[in-house]
Amino acid sequence: SGTVKLINLQGAQILRCRREEILGKKLSDLFPEATAFWNSSPGRYREIELSMYDGTILPVGFSSTFYLGDRGINQDIIVTFQDLTEIRALQAQVLGKERFAAMGRVVAGVAHEIRNPLFGISSIGQIFERELSAPAHVELARALLSETKRLNQLVEELLIYGRPIKLTLGRCDLVGLWEEVIGMHREEIEKKAITISGDLAMGHTPAYLDAYQIRQVFLNLIRNAIEATPQGGEIMIRLLLEDQFIIFKLADTGSGMPAENIARAFELFFTTKSKGTGLGLAICKKIVEDHGGEISIESRERDWLDERKGTTVTVKLPYRGITDRNEALVNSRA
Ligand code: ADP
Ligand code: MG
């Protein structure tokens, strides 16, 4: 009849009840889906989902057997069951990773195929630009070249995104890297009269990182910050070492982001810019996670009450210092 005669502590815990609350009750009164416990063929493993009081769903795996009473008659049913929540989460994670890797391969393959014809088109464009005499035609050739340049940029970014996870760790000076990236954008920074201030508490402490990839992260983040910051705005950098983590923060006084954009910012191809690719932050996330780190965004839009606004991106990377052990590890991989 489904009345519970006995339940062990573990069983009650899985069902998030105390034993007294279950004993002597019909289990299906508490969990309607639990009728499957005694309506299934004995010995066969099954998985069902129980609706809990608080509206959550509990996935359980179970199988049942008959318990033979004194005179050898089927009297009771013994059900063994387990909580599948953790297993389901792991399965979803693996599936997500596989899908991600598969998509990366497709993206890299397509980008690679586009690169060669694109090179052909831009070479022809350069010849046109040189050889054509009518100014209107030269203008068209230039437009063609600037569009191929944009496409090229997109292809390069797709290739970076689609590259399989493989870190080439080496001694990396983050402050130096940061200064290099700023130097590359000197012109735009001056044109917009942006003030750059920094708290580089980490100093030139070296760490083992993939310098090429981390540089890519810095590049994408500074580009976004410059693009969002208005004339005369400010960009602040913090780089510090804290509890075995490298913390990198980039704050700007730009437009800020509404919550729905923050939620989607790391998605592939999400952009709010007319000429954006929506790849910058997706690439950052991939690189940071490949390093075992995390990336997050805090942002507020301007409102008429509050003048403080802007975006802060935080990157947190596990710190691998320069120790003999790490040195040996890196050398053995090289
Ligand atoms: P893209 O720069 O090509 O648009 P990204 O992945 O770099 O692609 O950024 C995605 C979106 O996130 C941007 O289009 C923009 O809306 C938002 N965003 C990113 N960084 C900032 C920032 N510093 N300030 C405001 N918005 C930002
Ligand atoms: Mg960008």
Tab-separated table of C-alpha atoms and ligand atoms in Angstrom:
chain	number	residue	atom	x	y	z
A	1	SER	CA	0.000	0.000	0.000
A	2	GLY	CA	3.031	2.266	0.149
A	3	THR	CA	2.949	2.787	3.888
A	4	VAL	CA	6.437	3.238	5.295
A	5	LYS	CA	7.278	0.664	7.972
A	6	LEU	CA	10.940	1.452	8.237
A	7	ILE	CA	13.368	3.984	6.881
A	8	ASN	CA	17.011	4.508	7.708
A	9	LEU	CA	18.515	7.836	8.622
A	10	GLN	CA	20.223	8.263	5.257
A	11	GLY	CA	16.935	7.660	3.449
A	12	ALA	CA	15.153	10.293	5.507
A	13	GLN	CA	17.991	12.722	4.889
A	14	ILE	CA	17.743	12.267	1.135
A	15	LEU	CA	14.004	12.977	1.328
A	16	ARG	CA	14.787	15.955	3.581
A	17	CYS	CA	12.469	14.713	6.339
A	18	ARG	CA	12.843	13.471	9.870
A	19	ARG	CA	12.158	9.736	10.259
A	20	GLU	CA	9.136	10.344	12.517
A	21	GLU	CA	7.564	12.442	9.765
A	22	ILE	CA	7.635	9.512	7.339
A	23	LEU	CA	7.070	6.405	9.457
A	24	GLY	CA	3.525	5.049	9.260
A	25	LYS	CA	2.586	7.438	6.439
A	26	LYS	CA	1.810	6.627	2.855
A	27	LEU	CA	4.922	7.772	1.013
A	28	SER	CA	2.844	8.892	-1.973
A	29	ASP	CA	1.015	11.392	0.262
A	30	LEU	CA	4.338	13.101	0.826
A	31	PHE	CA	5.818	12.569	-2.628
A	32	PRO	CA	3.199	11.798	-5.311
A	33	GLU	CA	5.774	10.421	-7.757
A	34	ALA	CA	6.978	7.896	-5.164
A	35	THR	CA	4.275	5.379	-6.203
A	36	ALA	CA	6.857	4.255	-8.757
A	37	PHE	CA	8.744	2.743	-5.795
A	38	TRP	CA	6.229	-0.107	-5.491
A	39	ASN	CA	4.730	-0.060	-8.989
A	40	SER	CA	7.944	-0.963	-10.807
A	41	SER	CA	9.202	-4.398	-11.638
A	42	PRO	CA	11.358	-5.622	-8.774
A	43	GLY	CA	15.071	-5.736	-9.365
A	44	ARG	CA	15.074	-3.206	-12.181
A	45	TYR	CA	16.968	0.046	-11.665
A	46	ARG	CA	14.956	3.181	-12.460
A	47	GLU	CA	15.342	6.918	-12.134
A	48	ILE	CA	12.531	9.301	-11.208
A	49	GLU	CA	12.129	12.867	-10.049
A	50	LEU	CA	10.435	13.710	-6.773
A	51	SER	CA	8.832	17.113	-6.224
A	52	MET	CA	9.927	18.461	-2.877
A	53	TYR	CA	7.947	20.737	-0.548
A	54	ASP	CA	9.931	23.799	-1.531
A	55	GLY	CA	9.227	23.254	-5.226
A	56	THR	CA	12.643	21.841	-6.057
A	57	ILE	CA	13.040	18.613	-7.947
A	58	LEU	CA	15.021	15.752	-6.470
A	59	PRO	CA	16.350	13.184	-8.943
A	60	VAL	CA	16.578	9.714	-7.392
A	61	GLY	CA	17.711	6.353	-8.666
A	62	PHE	CA	16.118	3.276	-7.065
A	63	SER	CA	15.421	-0.414	-7.305
A	64	SER	CA	13.081	-2.591	-5.272
A	65	THR	CA	12.899	-6.201	-4.086
A	66	PHE	CA	10.228	-8.218	-2.330
A	67	TYR	CA	10.747	-9.072	1.272
A	68	LEU	CA	9.502	-12.587	1.925
A	69	GLY	CA	7.588	-12.845	5.187
A	70	ASP	CA	7.385	-15.779	7.633
A	71	ARG	CA	5.381	-18.092	5.407
A	72	GLY	CA	7.277	-17.216	2.233
A	73	ILE	CA	4.623	-14.811	1.011
A	74	ASN	CA	5.469	-11.522	-0.615
A	75	GLN	CA	4.642	-9.100	2.127
A	76	ASP	CA	6.730	-6.008	1.986
A	77	ILE	CA	8.843	-4.187	-0.508
A	78	ILE	CA	12.352	-2.987	0.180
A	79	VAL	CA	13.413	0.030	-1.854
A	80	THR	CA	16.996	1.217	-2.044
A	81	PHE	CA	17.428	4.664	-3.488
A	82	GLN	CA	20.038	7.345	-3.911
A	83	ASP	CA	20.204	11.078	-4.501
A	84	LEU	CA	21.375	11.747	-8.081
A	85	THR	CA	21.680	15.529	-7.789
A	86	GLU	CA	25.473	15.585	-7.802
A	87	ILE	CA	25.807	12.985	-10.548
A	88	ARG	CA	23.343	14.902	-12.744
A	89	ALA	CA	25.300	18.129	-12.231
A	90	LEU	CA	28.554	16.409	-13.204
A	91	GLN	CA	26.917	14.878	-16.283
A	92	ALA	CA	25.669	18.298	-17.379
A	93	GLN	CA	29.128	19.755	-16.867
A	94	VAL	CA	30.800	17.088	-18.987
A	95	LEU	CA	28.190	17.513	-21.707
A	96	GLY	CA	28.713	21.281	-21.665
A	97	LYS	CA	32.493	20.889	-21.959
A	98	GLU	CA	32.156	18.440	-24.856
A	99	ARG	CA	29.765	20.713	-26.694
A	100	PHE	CA	32.088	23.647	-26.074
A	101	ALA	CA	35.085	21.755	-27.439
A	102	ALA	CA	33.113	20.584	-30.496
A	103	MET	CA	31.978	24.132	-31.228
A	104	GLY	CA	35.554	25.349	-30.857
A	105	ARG	CA	36.700	22.869	-33.510
A	106	VAL	CA	33.982	23.951	-35.963
A	107	VAL	CA	34.704	27.627	-35.400
A	108	ALA	CA	38.455	27.151	-35.851
A	109	GLY	CA	37.907	25.048	-38.985
A	110	VAL	CA	35.667	27.625	-40.658
A	111	ALA	CA	37.913	30.521	-39.660
A	112	HIS	CA	40.898	28.720	-41.127
A	113	GLU	CA	39.124	28.128	-44.447
A	114	ILE	CA	38.111	31.789	-44.695
A	115	ARG	CA	41.608	33.105	-44.084
A	116	ASN	CA	43.115	32.168	-47.457
A	117	PRO	CA	40.439	33.558	-49.799
A	118	LEU	CA	40.331	36.647	-47.606
A	119	PHE	CA	44.028	37.146	-48.140
A	120	GLY	CA	43.400	36.829	-51.903
A	121	ILE	CA	40.654	39.438	-51.827
A	122	SER	CA	42.706	41.932	-49.885
A	123	SER	CA	45.710	41.478	-52.211
A	124	ILE	CA	43.497	42.251	-55.199
A	125	GLY	CA	42.070	45.248	-53.308
A	126	GLN	CA	45.576	46.586	-52.809
A	127	ILE	CA	46.296	46.300	-56.533
A	128	PHE	CA	43.036	48.136	-57.323
A	129	GLU	CA	43.873	50.876	-54.872
A	130	ARG	CA	47.251	51.360	-56.522
A	131	GLU	CA	46.261	51.029	-60.177
A	132	LEU	CA	42.852	52.658	-60.430
A	133	SER	CA	42.862	56.310	-61.425
A	134	ALA	CA	39.297	57.589	-60.923
A	135	PRO	CA	39.102	58.927	-57.304
A	136	ALA	CA	35.666	57.362	-56.818
A	137	HIS	CA	37.094	53.950	-57.709
A	138	VAL	CA	40.069	54.387	-55.373
A	139	GLU	CA	37.564	55.215	-52.659
A	140	LEU	CA	35.694	51.951	-53.352
A	141	ALA	CA	38.916	49.975	-53.250
A	142	ARG	CA	39.704	51.505	-49.855
A	143	ALA	CA	36.259	50.599	-48.564
A	144	LEU	CA	36.849	47.039	-49.745
A	145	LEU	CA	40.193	46.947	-47.952
A	146	SER	CA	38.788	48.258	-44.707
A	147	GLU	CA	36.019	45.658	-44.763
A	148	THR	CA	38.485	42.837	-45.409
A	149	LYS	CA	40.533	44.160	-42.506
A	150	ARG	CA	37.499	43.858	-40.259
A	151	LEU	CA	36.822	40.334	-41.484
A	152	ASN	CA	40.441	39.447	-40.864
A	153	GLN	CA	40.190	40.671	-37.303
A	154	LEU	CA	37.082	38.538	-36.816
A	155	VAL	CA	38.805	35.466	-38.244
A	156	GLU	CA	41.823	35.986	-35.976
A	157	GLU	CA	39.551	36.245	-32.938
A	158	LEU	CA	37.622	33.131	-33.959
A	159	LEU	CA	40.890	31.252	-34.293
A	160	ILE	CA	41.934	32.337	-30.818
A	161	TYR	CA	38.565	31.277	-29.451
A	162	GLY	CA	38.572	27.921	-31.218
A	163	ARG	CA	42.102	26.960	-30.286
A	164	PRO	CA	42.153	23.812	-28.169
A	165	ILE	CA	43.045	24.239	-24.528
A	166	LYS	CA	46.802	24.179	-24.349
A	167	LEU	CA	48.654	26.495	-22.057
A	168	THR	CA	52.274	27.316	-22.636
A	169	LEU	CA	53.277	28.347	-19.155
A	170	GLY	CA	56.324	30.479	-18.656
A	171	ARG	CA	57.676	33.212	-16.409
A	172	CYS	CA	55.362	36.132	-16.877
A	173	ASP	CA	55.690	39.701	-15.596
A	174	LEU	CA	52.121	40.974	-15.409
A	175	VAL	CA	53.025	44.598	-14.725
A	176	GLY	CA	55.315	44.600	-17.737
A	177	LEU	CA	52.616	42.956	-19.832
A	178	TRP	CA	50.104	45.515	-18.695
A	179	GLU	CA	52.396	48.433	-19.552
A	180	GLU	CA	52.974	46.958	-22.985
A	181	VAL	CA	49.236	46.694	-23.653
A	182	ILE	CA	48.659	50.281	-22.512
A	183	GLY	CA	51.491	51.405	-24.777
A	184	MET	CA	49.736	49.817	-27.756
A	185	HIS	CA	46.683	52.020	-27.130
A	186	ARG	CA	48.552	55.233	-26.326
A	187	GLU	CA	47.066	57.075	-29.308
A	188	GLU	CA	43.392	56.379	-28.490
A	189	ILE	CA	43.977	57.110	-24.810
A	190	GLU	CA	45.471	60.501	-25.613
A	191	LYS	CA	42.823	61.312	-28.187
A	192	LYS	CA	40.068	60.754	-25.620
A	193	ALA	CA	42.129	62.397	-22.842
A	194	ILE	CA	41.577	59.357	-20.632
A	195	THR	CA	43.435	59.327	-17.320
A	196	ILE	CA	44.983	55.982	-16.483
A	197	SER	CA	45.741	55.337	-12.841
A	198	GLY	CA	47.155	52.163	-11.397
A	199	ASP	CA	47.726	50.353	-8.148
A	200	LEU	CA	50.206	47.712	-9.184
A	201	ALA	CA	50.881	46.328	-5.729
A	202	MET	CA	52.064	43.075	-7.224
A	203	GLY	CA	55.136	44.795	-8.603
A	204	HIS	CA	57.240	42.770	-10.982
A	205	THR	CA	56.678	39.518	-9.056
A	206	PRO	CA	56.832	36.865	-11.756
A	207	ALA	CA	54.210	34.148	-12.085
A	208	TYR	CA	53.794	31.114	-14.293
A	209	LEU	CA	51.160	31.938	-16.849
A	210	ASP	CA	50.636	31.731	-20.577
A	211	ALA	CA	51.872	35.248	-21.300
A	212	TYR	CA	50.577	35.322	-24.873
A	213	GLN	CA	47.066	34.408	-23.790
A	214	ILE	CA	46.982	36.665	-20.737
A	215	ARG	CA	48.100	39.500	-23.001
A	216	GLN	CA	45.044	38.730	-25.128
A	217	VAL	CA	42.849	39.096	-22.028
A	218	PHE	CA	44.404	42.460	-21.146
A	219	LEU	CA	43.999	43.627	-24.751
A	220	ASN	CA	40.311	42.741	-24.929
A	221	LEU	CA	39.560	44.302	-21.548
A	222	ILE	CA	41.391	47.558	-22.216
A	223	ARG	CA	39.718	47.847	-25.635
A	224	ASN	CA	36.286	47.495	-24.053
A	225	ALA	CA	37.178	50.009	-21.345
A	226	ILE	CA	38.468	52.575	-23.844
A	227	GLU	CA	35.444	52.084	-26.085
A	228	ALA	CA	33.051	52.613	-23.165
A	229	THR	CA	34.846	55.582	-21.614
A	230	PRO	CA	33.789	59.072	-22.686
A	231	GLN	CA	36.101	62.016	-23.360
A	232	GLY	CA	38.048	62.885	-20.214
A	233	GLY	CA	37.104	59.677	-18.429
A	234	GLU	CA	39.214	57.494	-16.210
A	235	ILE	CA	40.485	53.926	-16.234
A	236	MET	CA	41.885	52.344	-13.077
A	237	ILE	CA	43.978	49.221	-12.813
A	238	ARG	CA	44.674	47.133	-9.757
A	239	LEU	CA	47.007	44.189	-9.815
A	240	LEU	CA	47.681	42.394	-6.559
A	241	LEU	CA	48.630	39.127	-5.004
A	242	GLU	CA	46.201	37.854	-2.377
A	243	ASP	CA	45.971	34.424	-0.715
A	244	GLN	CA	47.668	32.594	-3.551
A	245	PHE	CA	45.556	34.392	-6.152
A	246	ILE	CA	46.481	37.050	-8.627
A	247	ILE	CA	43.706	39.631	-8.684
A	248	PHE	CA	43.455	41.933	-11.656
A	249	LYS	CA	40.803	44.634	-11.680
A	250	LEU	CA	40.074	47.036	-14.482
A	251	ALA	CA	37.570	49.776	-13.681
A	252	ASP	CA	36.291	52.427	-16.055
A	253	THR	CA	34.013	55.436	-15.743
A	254	GLY	CA	32.233	54.536	-18.961
A	255	SER	CA	28.631	53.907	-19.883
A	256	GLY	CA	28.101	51.034	-17.449
A	257	MET	CA	26.034	47.970	-18.282
A	258	PRO	CA	22.437	47.030	-17.479
A	259	ALA	CA	22.008	43.750	-15.561
A	260	GLU	CA	20.689	41.865	-18.602
A	261	ASN	CA	23.845	42.713	-20.549
A	262	ILE	CA	26.106	41.660	-17.697
A	263	ALA	CA	24.363	38.299	-17.671
A	264	ARG	CA	25.044	37.807	-21.380
A	265	ALA	CA	28.376	39.604	-21.771
A	266	PHE	CA	30.484	36.407	-21.857
A	267	GLU	CA	28.294	34.742	-24.476
A	268	LEU	CA	29.846	34.110	-27.851
A	269	PHE	CA	28.756	36.846	-30.324
A	270	PHE	CA	26.965	38.962	-27.729
A	271	THR	CA	27.591	42.591	-28.616
A	272	THR	CA	25.802	45.924	-28.319
A	273	LYS	CA	28.212	47.672	-30.678
A	274	SER	CA	27.430	48.232	-34.358
A	275	LYS	CA	30.931	47.060	-35.310
A	276	GLY	CA	31.511	44.690	-32.404
A	277	THR	CA	32.198	40.977	-32.810
A	278	GLY	CA	31.030	39.921	-29.364
A	279	LEU	CA	34.095	37.704	-29.060
A	280	GLY	CA	36.293	39.752	-26.724
A	281	LEU	CA	34.830	38.700	-23.383
A	282	ALA	CA	34.090	35.141	-24.552
A	283	ILE	CA	37.807	34.802	-25.350
A	284	CYS	CA	38.749	36.309	-21.969
A	285	LYS	CA	36.519	33.838	-20.150
A	286	LYS	CA	37.957	30.887	-22.020
A	287	ILE	CA	41.567	31.897	-21.365
A	288	VAL	CA	40.966	32.717	-17.706
A	289	GLU	CA	39.110	29.441	-17.088
A	290	ASP	CA	41.807	27.465	-18.898
A	291	HIS	CA	44.187	28.922	-16.308
A	292	GLY	CA	41.875	27.698	-13.546
A	293	GLY	CA	40.677	31.228	-12.795
A	294	GLU	CA	37.460	33.232	-12.781
A	295	ILE	CA	36.290	36.420	-14.457
A	296	SER	CA	33.368	38.591	-13.380
A	297	ILE	CA	31.778	41.954	-14.091
A	298	GLU	CA	30.302	44.553	-11.788
A	299	SER	CA	28.675	47.529	-13.388
A	300	ARG	CA	26.210	50.294	-12.836
A	301	GLU	CA	24.534	52.553	-15.305
A	302	ARG	CA	24.319	56.231	-14.687
A	303	ASP	CA	21.096	57.476	-13.200
A	304	TRP	CA	20.132	61.030	-12.418
A	305	LEU	CA	20.718	60.532	-8.694
A	306	ASP	CA	24.019	58.832	-8.785
A	307	GLU	CA	26.914	60.076	-10.813
A	308	ARG	CA	29.126	57.098	-9.958
A	309	LYS	CA	28.900	54.707	-12.804
A	310	GLY	CA	31.015	52.474	-14.935
A	311	THR	CA	32.239	48.941	-15.173
A	312	THR	CA	34.752	46.900	-13.222
A	313	VAL	CA	36.020	43.607	-14.575
A	314	THR	CA	37.763	41.321	-12.098
A	315	VAL	CA	40.064	38.485	-13.112
A	316	LYS	CA	41.180	36.031	-10.465
A	317	LEU	CA	43.968	33.609	-11.339
A	318	PRO	CA	45.559	30.954	-9.157
A	319	TYR	CA	49.106	32.107	-8.423
A	320	ARG	CA	51.847	29.776	-9.494
A	321	GLY	CA	54.985	31.312	-8.113
A	322	ILE	CA	58.539	30.752	-9.208
A	323	THR	CA	59.516	27.732	-7.143
A	324	ASP	CA	61.932	24.930	-7.967
A	325	ARG	CA	59.008	22.551	-8.295
A	326	ASN	CA	57.097	24.770	-10.743
A	327	GLU	CA	60.292	25.466	-12.635
A	328	ALA	CA	60.910	21.749	-13.076
A	329	LEU	CA	57.274	21.204	-14.067
A	330	VAL	CA	57.405	23.856	-16.766
A	331	ASN	CA	60.780	22.695	-18.089
A	332	SER	CA	59.635	19.098	-18.306
A	333	ARG	CA	56.693	20.185	-20.449
A	334	ALA	CA	58.797	22.347	-22.750
B	1	ADP	P1	32.457	43.563	-28.340
B	1	ADP	O1	33.436	44.471	-27.654
B	1	ADP	O2	32.915	43.118	-29.685
B	1	ADP	O3	31.060	44.103	-28.357
B	1	ADP	P2	32.848	41.919	-26.000
B	1	ADP	O4	32.671	40.453	-25.777
B	1	ADP	O5	34.214	42.479	-25.759
B	1	ADP	O6	32.379	42.199	-27.494
B	1	ADP	O7	31.808	42.706	-25.090
B	1	ADP	C1	30.446	42.345	-25.124
B	1	ADP	C2	29.556	43.498	-24.705
B	1	ADP	O8	29.729	43.753	-23.313
B	1	ADP	C3	29.853	44.823	-25.380
B	1	ADP	O9	29.199	44.922	-26.618
B	1	ADP	C4	29.312	45.825	-24.350
B	1	ADP	O10	27.913	45.964	-24.467
B	1	ADP	C5	29.570	45.149	-23.033
B	1	ADP	N1	30.806	45.633	-22.382
B	1	ADP	C6	31.977	44.989	-22.280
B	1	ADP	N2	32.877	45.713	-21.600
B	1	ADP	C7	32.271	46.863	-21.241
B	1	ADP	C8	32.674	48.051	-20.507
B	1	ADP	N3	33.914	48.181	-20.002
B	1	ADP	N4	31.730	49.021	-20.316
B	1	ADP	C9	30.486	48.876	-20.801
B	1	ADP	N5	30.062	47.814	-21.510
B	1	ADP	C10	30.926	46.808	-21.732
B	2	MG	MG	35.314	43.904	-26.946
